Coordinates of C-alpha atoms in Angstrom, one line a residue:
Chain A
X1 CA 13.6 -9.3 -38.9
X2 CA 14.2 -7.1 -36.3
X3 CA 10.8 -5.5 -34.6
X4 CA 12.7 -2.9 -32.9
X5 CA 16.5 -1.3 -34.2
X6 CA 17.7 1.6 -32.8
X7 CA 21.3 3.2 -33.8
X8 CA 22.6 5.9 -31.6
X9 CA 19.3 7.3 -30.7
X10 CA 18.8 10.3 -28.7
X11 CA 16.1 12.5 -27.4
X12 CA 16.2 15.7 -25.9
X13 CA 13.8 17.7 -24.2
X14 CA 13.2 21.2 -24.8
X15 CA 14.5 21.8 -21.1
X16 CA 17.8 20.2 -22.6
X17 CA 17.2 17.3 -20.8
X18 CA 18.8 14.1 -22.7
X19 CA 16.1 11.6 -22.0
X20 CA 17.9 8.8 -24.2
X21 CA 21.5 9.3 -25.5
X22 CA 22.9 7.2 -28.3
X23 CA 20.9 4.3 -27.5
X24 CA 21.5 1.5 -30.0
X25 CA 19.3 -1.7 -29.7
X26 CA 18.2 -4.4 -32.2
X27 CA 15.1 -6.9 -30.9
X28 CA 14.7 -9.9 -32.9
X29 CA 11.0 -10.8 -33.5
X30 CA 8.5 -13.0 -32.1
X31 CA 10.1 -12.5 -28.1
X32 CA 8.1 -11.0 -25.1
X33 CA 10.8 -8.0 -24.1
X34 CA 11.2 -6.8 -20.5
X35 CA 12.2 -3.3 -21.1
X36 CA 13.1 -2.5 -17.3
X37 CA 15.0 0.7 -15.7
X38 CA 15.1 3.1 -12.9
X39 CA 12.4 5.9 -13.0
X40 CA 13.5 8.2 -15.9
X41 CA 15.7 5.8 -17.4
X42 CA 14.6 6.8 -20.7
X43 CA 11.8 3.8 -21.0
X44 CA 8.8 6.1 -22.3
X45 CA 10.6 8.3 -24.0
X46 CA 11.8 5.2 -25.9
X47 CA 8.8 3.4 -26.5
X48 CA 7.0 6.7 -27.1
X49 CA 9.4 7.2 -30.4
X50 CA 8.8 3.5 -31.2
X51 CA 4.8 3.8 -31.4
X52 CA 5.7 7.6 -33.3
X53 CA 4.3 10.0 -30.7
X54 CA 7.8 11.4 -30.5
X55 CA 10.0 12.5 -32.9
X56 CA 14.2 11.0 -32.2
X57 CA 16.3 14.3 -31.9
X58 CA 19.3 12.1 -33.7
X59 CA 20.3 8.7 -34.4
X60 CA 18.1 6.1 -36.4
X61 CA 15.1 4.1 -35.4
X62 CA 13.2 1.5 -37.4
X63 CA 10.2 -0.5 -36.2
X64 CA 8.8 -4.2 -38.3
X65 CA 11.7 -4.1 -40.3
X66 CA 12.5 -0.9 -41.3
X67 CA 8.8 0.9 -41.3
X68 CA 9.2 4.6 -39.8
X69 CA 7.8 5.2 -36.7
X70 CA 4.7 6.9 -37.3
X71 CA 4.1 6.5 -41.0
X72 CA 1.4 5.1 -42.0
X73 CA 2.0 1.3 -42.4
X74 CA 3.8 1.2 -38.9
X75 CA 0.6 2.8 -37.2
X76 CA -1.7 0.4 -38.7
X77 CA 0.8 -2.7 -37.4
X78 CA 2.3 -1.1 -34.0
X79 CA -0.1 -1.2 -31.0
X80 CA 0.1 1.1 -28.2
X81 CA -1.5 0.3 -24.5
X82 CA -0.5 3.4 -21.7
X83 CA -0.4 3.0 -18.0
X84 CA -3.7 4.9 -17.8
X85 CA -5.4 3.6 -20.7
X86 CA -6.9 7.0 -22.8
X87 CA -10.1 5.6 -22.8
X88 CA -13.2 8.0 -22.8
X89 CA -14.7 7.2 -19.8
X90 CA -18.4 7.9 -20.7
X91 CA -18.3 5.9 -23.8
X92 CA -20.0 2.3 -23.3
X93 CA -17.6 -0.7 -23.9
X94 CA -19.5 -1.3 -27.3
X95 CA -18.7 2.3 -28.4
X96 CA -15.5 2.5 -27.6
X97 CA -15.0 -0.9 -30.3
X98 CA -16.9 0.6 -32.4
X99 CA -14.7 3.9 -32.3
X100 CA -11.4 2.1 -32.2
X101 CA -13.1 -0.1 -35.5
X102 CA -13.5 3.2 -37.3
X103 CA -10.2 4.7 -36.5
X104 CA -8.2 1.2 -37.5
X105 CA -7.4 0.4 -40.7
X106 CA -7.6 -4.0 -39.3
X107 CA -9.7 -4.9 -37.3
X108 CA -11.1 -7.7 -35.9
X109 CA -14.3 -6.7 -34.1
X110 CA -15.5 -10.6 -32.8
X111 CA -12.2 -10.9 -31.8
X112 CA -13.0 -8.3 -29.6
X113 CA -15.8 -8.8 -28.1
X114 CA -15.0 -12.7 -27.7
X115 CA -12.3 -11.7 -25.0
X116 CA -14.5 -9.4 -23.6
X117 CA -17.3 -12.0 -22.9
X118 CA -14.9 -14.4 -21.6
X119 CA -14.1 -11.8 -18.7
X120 CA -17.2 -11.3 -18.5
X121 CA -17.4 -7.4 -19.1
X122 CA -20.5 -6.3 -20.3
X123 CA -20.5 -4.2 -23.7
X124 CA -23.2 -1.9 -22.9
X125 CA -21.3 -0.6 -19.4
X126 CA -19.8 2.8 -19.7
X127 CA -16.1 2.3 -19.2
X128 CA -15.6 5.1 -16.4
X129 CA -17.9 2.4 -14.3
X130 CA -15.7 -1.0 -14.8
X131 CA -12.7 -1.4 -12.5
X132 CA -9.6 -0.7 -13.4
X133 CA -8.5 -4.1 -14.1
X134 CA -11.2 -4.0 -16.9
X135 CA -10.5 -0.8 -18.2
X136 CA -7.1 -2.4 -18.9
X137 CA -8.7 -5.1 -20.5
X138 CA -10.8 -3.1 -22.7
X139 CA -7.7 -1.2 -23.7
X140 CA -5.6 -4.7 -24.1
X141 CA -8.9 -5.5 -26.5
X142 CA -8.8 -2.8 -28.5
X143 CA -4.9 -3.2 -29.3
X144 CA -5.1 -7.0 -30.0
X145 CA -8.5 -6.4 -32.4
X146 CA -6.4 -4.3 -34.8
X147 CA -4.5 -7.3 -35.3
X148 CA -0.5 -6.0 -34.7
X149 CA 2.7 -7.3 -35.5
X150 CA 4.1 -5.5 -32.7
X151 CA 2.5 -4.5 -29.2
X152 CA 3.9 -1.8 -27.0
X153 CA 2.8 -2.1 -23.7
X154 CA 4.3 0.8 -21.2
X155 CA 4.0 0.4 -17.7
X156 CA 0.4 -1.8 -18.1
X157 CA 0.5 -3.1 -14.7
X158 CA 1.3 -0.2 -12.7
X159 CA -2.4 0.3 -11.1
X160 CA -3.5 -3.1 -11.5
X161 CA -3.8 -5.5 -8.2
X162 CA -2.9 -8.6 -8.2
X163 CA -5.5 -10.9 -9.8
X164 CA -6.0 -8.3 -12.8
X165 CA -2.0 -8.2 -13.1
X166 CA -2.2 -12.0 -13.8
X167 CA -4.9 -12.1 -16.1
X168 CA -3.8 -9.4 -18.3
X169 CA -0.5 -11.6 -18.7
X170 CA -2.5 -14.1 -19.5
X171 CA -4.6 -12.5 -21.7
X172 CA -1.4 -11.3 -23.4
X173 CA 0.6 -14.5 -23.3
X174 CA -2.3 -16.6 -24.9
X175 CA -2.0 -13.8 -28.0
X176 CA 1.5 -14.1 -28.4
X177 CA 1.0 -18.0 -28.0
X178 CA -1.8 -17.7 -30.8
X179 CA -0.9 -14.8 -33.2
X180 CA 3.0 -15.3 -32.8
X181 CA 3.3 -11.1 -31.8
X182 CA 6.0 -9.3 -30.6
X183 CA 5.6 -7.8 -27.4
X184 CA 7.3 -4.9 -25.7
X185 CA 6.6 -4.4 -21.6
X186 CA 8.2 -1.8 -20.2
X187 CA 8.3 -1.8 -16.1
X188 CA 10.1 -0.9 -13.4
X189 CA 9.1 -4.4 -11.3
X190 CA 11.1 -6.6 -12.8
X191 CA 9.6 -9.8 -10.6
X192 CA 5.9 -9.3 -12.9
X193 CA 7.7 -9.8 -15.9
X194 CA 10.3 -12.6 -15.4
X195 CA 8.1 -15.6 -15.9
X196 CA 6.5 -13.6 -19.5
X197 CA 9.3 -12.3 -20.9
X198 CA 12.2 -14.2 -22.9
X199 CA 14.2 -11.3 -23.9
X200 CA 15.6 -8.8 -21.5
X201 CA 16.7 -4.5 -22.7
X202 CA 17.9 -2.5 -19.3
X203 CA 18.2 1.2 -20.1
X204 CA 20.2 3.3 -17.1
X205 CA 20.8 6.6 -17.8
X206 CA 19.3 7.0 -21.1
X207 CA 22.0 4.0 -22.7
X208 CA 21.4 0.5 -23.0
X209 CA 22.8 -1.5 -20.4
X210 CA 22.0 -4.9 -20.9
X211 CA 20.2 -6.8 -23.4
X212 CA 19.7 -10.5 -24.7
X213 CA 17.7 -13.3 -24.8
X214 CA 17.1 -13.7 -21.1
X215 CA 17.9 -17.7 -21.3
X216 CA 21.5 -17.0 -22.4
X217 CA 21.7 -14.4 -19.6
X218 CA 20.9 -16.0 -16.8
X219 CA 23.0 -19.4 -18.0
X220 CA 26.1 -16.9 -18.9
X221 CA 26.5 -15.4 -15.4
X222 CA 27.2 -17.2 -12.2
X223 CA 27.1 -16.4 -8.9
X224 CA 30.2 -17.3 -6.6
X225 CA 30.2 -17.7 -2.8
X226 CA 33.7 -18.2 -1.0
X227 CA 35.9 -17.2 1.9
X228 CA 36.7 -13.5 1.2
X229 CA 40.1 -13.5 1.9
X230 CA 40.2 -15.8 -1.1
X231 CA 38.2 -13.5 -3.5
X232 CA 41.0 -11.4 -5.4
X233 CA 42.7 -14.5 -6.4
X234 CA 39.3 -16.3 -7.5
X235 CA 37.8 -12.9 -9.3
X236 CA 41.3 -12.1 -10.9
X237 CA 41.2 -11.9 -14.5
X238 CA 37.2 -12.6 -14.4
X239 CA 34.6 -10.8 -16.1
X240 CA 32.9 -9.2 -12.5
X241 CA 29.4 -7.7 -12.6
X242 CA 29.4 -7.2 -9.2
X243 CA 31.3 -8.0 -5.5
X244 CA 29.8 -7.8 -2.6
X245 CA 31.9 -8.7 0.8
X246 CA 31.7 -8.9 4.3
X247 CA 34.7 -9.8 6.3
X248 CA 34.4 -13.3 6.0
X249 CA 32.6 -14.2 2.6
X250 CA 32.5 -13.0 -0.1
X251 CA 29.9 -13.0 -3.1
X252 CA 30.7 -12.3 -6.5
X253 CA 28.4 -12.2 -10.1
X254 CA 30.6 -13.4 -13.0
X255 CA 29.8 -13.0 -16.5
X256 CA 31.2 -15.8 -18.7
X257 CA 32.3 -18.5 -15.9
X258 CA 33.7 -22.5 -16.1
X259 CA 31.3 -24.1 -13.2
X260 CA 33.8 -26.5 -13.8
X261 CA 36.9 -24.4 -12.9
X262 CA 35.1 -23.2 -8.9
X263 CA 37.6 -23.9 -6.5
X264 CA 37.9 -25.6 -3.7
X265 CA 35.3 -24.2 -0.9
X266 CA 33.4 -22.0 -3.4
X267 CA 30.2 -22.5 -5.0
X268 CA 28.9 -21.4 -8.3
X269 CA 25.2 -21.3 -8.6
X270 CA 22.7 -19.9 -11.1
X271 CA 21.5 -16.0 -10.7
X272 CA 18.0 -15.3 -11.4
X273 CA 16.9 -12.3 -13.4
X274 CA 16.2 -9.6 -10.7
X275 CA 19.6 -10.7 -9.2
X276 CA 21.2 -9.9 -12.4
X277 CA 19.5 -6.7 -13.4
X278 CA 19.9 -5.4 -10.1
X279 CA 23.4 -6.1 -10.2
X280 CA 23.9 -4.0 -13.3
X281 CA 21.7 -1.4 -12.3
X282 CA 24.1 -1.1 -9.1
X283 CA 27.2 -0.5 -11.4
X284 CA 26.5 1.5 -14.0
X285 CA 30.5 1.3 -15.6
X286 CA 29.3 -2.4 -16.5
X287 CA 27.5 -3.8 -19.5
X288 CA 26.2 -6.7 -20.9
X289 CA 25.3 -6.1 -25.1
X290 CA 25.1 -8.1 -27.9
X291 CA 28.6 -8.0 -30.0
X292 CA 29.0 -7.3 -33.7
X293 CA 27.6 -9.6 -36.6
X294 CA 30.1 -11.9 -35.6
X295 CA 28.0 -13.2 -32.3
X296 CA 31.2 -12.3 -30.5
X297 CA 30.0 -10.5 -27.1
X298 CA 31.6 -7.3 -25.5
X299 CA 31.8 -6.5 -22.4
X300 CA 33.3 -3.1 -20.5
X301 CA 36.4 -3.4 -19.0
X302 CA 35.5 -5.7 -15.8
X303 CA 35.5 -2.9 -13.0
X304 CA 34.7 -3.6 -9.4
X305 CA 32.3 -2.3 -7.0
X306 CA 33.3 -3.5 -3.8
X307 CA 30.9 -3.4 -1.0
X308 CA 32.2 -3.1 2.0
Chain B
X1 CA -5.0 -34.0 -17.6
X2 CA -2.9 -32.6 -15.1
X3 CA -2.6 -28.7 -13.9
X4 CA 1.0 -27.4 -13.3
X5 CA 1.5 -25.3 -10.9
X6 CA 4.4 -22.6 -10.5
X7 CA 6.7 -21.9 -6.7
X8 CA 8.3 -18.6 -7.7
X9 CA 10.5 -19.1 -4.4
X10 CA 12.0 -22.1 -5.4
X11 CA 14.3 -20.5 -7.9
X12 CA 14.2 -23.7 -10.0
X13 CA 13.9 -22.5 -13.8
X14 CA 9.9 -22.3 -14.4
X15 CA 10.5 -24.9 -17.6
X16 CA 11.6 -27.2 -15.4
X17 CA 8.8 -27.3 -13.2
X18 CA 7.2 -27.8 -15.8
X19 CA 9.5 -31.3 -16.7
X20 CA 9.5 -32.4 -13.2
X21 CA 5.7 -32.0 -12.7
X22 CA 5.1 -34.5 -15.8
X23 CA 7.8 -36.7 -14.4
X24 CA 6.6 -36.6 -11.1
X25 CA 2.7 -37.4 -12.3
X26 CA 4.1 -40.2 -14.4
X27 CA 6.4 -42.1 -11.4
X28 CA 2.8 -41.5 -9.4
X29 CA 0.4 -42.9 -12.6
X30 CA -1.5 -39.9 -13.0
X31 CA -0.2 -39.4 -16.5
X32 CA -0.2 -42.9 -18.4
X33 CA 1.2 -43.3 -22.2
X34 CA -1.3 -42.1 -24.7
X35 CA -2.4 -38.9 -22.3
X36 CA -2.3 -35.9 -23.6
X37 CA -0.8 -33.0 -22.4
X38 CA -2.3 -29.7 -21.6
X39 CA -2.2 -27.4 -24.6
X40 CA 0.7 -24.1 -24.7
X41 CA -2.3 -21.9 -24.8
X42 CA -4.2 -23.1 -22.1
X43 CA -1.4 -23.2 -19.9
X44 CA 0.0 -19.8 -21.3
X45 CA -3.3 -18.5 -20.4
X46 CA -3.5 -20.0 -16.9
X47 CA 0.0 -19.4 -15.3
X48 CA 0.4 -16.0 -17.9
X49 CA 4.0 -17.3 -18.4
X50 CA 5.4 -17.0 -22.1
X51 CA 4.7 -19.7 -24.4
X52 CA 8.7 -20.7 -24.9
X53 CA 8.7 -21.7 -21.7
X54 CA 5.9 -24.6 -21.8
X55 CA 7.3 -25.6 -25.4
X56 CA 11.2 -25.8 -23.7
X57 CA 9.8 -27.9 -21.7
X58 CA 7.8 -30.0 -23.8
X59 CA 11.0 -30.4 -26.0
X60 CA 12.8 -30.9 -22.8
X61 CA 10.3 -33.9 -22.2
X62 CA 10.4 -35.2 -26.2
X63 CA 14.2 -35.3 -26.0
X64 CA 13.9 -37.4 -23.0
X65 CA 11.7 -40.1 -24.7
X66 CA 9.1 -39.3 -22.3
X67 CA 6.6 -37.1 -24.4
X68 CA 6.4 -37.0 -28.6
X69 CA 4.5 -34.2 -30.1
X70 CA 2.0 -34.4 -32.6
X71 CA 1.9 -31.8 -35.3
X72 CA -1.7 -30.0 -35.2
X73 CA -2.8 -31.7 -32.2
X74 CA -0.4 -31.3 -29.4
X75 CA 2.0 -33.2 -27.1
X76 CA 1.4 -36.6 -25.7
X77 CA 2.8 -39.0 -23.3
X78 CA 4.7 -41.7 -24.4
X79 CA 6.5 -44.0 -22.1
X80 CA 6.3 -44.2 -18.0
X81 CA 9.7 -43.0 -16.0
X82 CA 11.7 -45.9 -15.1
X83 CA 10.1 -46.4 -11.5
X84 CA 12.7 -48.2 -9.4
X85 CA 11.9 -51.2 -8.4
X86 CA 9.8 -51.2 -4.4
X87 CA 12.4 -53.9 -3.1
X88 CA 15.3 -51.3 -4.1
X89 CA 13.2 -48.1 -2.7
X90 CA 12.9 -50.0 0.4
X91 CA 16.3 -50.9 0.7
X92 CA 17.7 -47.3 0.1
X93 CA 15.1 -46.2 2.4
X94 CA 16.5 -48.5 5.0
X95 CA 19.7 -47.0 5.0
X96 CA 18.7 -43.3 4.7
X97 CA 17.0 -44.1 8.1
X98 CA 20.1 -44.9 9.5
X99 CA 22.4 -42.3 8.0
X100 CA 19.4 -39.9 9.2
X101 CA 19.7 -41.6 13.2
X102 CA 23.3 -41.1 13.3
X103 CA 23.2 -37.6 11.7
X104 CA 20.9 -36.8 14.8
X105 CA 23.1 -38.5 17.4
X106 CA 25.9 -36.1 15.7
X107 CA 23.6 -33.2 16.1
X108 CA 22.5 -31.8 12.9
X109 CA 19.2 -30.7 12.8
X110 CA 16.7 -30.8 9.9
X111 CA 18.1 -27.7 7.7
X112 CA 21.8 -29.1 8.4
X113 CA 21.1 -32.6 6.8
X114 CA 19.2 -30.8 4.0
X115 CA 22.1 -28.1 3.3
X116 CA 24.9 -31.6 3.6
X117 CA 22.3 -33.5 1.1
X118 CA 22.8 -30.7 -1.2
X119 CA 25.8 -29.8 -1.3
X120 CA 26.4 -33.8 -2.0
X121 CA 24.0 -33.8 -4.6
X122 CA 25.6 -30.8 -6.0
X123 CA 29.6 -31.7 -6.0
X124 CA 28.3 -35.4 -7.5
X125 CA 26.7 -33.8 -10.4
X126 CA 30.2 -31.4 -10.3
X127 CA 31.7 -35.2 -10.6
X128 CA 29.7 -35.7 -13.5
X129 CA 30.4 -33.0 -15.4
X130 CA 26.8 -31.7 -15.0
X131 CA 26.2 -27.6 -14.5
X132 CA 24.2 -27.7 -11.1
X133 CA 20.5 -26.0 -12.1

């Protein structure tokens, strides 16, 4: 089951703006997705069709195996958290459960309140006085109580500091370790989510760049150092991400490499994630997608971006 | 029970941290067959890393011989690492300190033996066939 498909979606604005264009993307279920992107890459907009507060202007989307966005049995199984959490600040904690109880067709009121008591955030407080690492958490409650299959989290960390960062990870990773969920983050820091996400969507420019399980990423690209005077003989007929050159050495992100094959006074090591992504956010004419059915992988013609 | 503990600089994969925690504990007798590791959840919940991570891991450790998991109840230790013998570690240790006094008379400071170590580590695994991680 795919928690997330997409075929050629688009979005519009009014002001004619394409926010997404022809955006096709299938997410298997059960990961922890990164969705990462420059600022107005299209992210919201995406996730904001997903959870059915927009409307696609064409193209197909499909959320928990083919439930609309926005009908009924999507919005009782697809949670939503904002980067400012629409909480009503005057409400107390206990209030705003019961609210979110009434409003939810499952939900799973102890669950609630257990998290809550084992930060230690008391349920008569009004949530405009609790810090803003607990307001998050009181949001992060609300969406696990009603029990979802799929949790949509967009930009959650954004106003967080540091120690509230890592226990709203926590908080989430322990539900997906528990309940099995499907998780979407959405973020333009990519170092927060590398340790918690296994699957990996970069949208640039309103198109999907990159996506994939993040393990066959990272172990399908290389990074090679050498002498630069040798690099148009090593790269030739390579699948290059990205060069980068000085006068004497040169350093180059292959997709699909032999280590086996690196030649003599070169060195092939591993990339890490925000290497990678960076490197494909740098050159846009590059991507990195899932093939057809047949697991065969495509890739754009391998054009260089040489820096000098 | 032992604690892991992530370096987010050391751009070794987090899972195998993970493996080279247990292993180290075990060559040091902090983890002896029959221990228990800790549980996915409770290290999900203390590092906030996903869960695949600690269960690659843990099936990293199982395909090794080193861990076996128990359904319902979680993953335990089962044998101790090969620990070389001392009269060997000595011995090696013996000759390191001499390849370490003549790397000095030629010169090379600490982060120049480090970077040669390496890259001989590195082309012997090459040797072996192994993808350098």
């Amino acid at each position: 089951m795919n928690v997330i498909e997409a075929r050629r979606l688009s979005k519009r604005y009014r002001r004619g703006v394409w926010a997404l264009r022809e955006a096709t993307l299938a997410i298997p279920e059960g990961r922890v997705v990164a969705l990462v992107g420059p600022n107005g890459a299209g992210k919201s907009t995406l996730l904001t069709m997903v959870v059915g507060l927009a409307v696609p202007t064409s193209g197909e989307l499909a959320v928990l195996g083919g439930l609309v966005p926005g009908s009924v049995e999507a919005l009782g199984r697809v949670a939503f958290v904002a980067q400012d959490p629409s909480l009503y600040p005057n409400l107390s904690v206990a209030d705003t459960l019961r609210l979110a109880g009434n409003l939810s067709s499952r939900w799973d009121e102890a669950d609630a309140r257990a998290r809550l008591a084992a930060l230690d955030i008391p349920l008569r407080r009004k949530v405009g006085q609790l810090s803003g690492g607990q307001q998050a958490q009181v949001a992060l409650a609300v969406a696990l109580a009603r029990r979802p299959g799929l949790l949509i989290l967009d930009e959650p960390l954004a106003s967080l500091d540091p120690l509230a960062r890592h226990e709203f990870m926590a908080t989430v990773m322990a539900a997906v370790a528990e309940e099995g969920l499907s998780v979407v983050f959405s973020s333009h820091v990519l170092a927060e989510l590398e340790r918690a996400c296994d699957y990996l969507v970069v949208l640039a420019r309103g198109a999907v760049q990159v996506a994939g399980d993040v393990d066959e990423l990272l172990s399908e690209h290389s990074v090679l150092t050498g002498p630069a005077e040798q690099a148009d003989a090593v790269t030739a007929g390579l699948c290059v991400v990205r060069e980068q050159r000085t006068d004497r050495q040169s350093t180059v992100l292959v997709r699909d490499y032999d280590p086996v094959r690196v030649p003599a006074g070169w060195r092939a090591e591993r990339t890490n994630l925000e290497e990678l992504v960076l490197a494909y956010l740098r050159t846009p004419s590059v991507s990195a997608l899932p093939g057809p059915a047949s697991g065969n992988r495509t890739m754009a013609a391998p054009l260089r971006a040489v820096d000098a | 029970m032992i604690e892991y503990r992530l370096d987010p600089t050391s751009g070794v994969p987090t899972y195998l941290q993970i493996v080279r925690q247990v292993e180290h504990a075990l060559r040091l007798g902090l983890l002896q067959p029959g221990d228990q590791l800790p549980k996915v959840k409770d290290v999900v919940a203390a590092l906030a890393i996903n869960p695949n991570t600690v269960l690659k891991a843990y099936r990293d450790l199982e395909r090794k011989g080193i861990a076996t998991g128990r359904p319902g109840q979680g993953t335990f230790v089962q044998e101790t690492l090969n620990v070389v013998p001392l009269e060997g570690v000595r011995l090696l240790r013996r000759g390191l300190d001499r390849w370490l006094a003549q790397a000095a008379a030629a010169g090379l400071d600490d982060d120049a033996v480090r970077a040669l170590v390496d890259a001989a580590l590195y082309d012997a695994a090459r040797r072996r066939g192994v993808t350098a991680s």
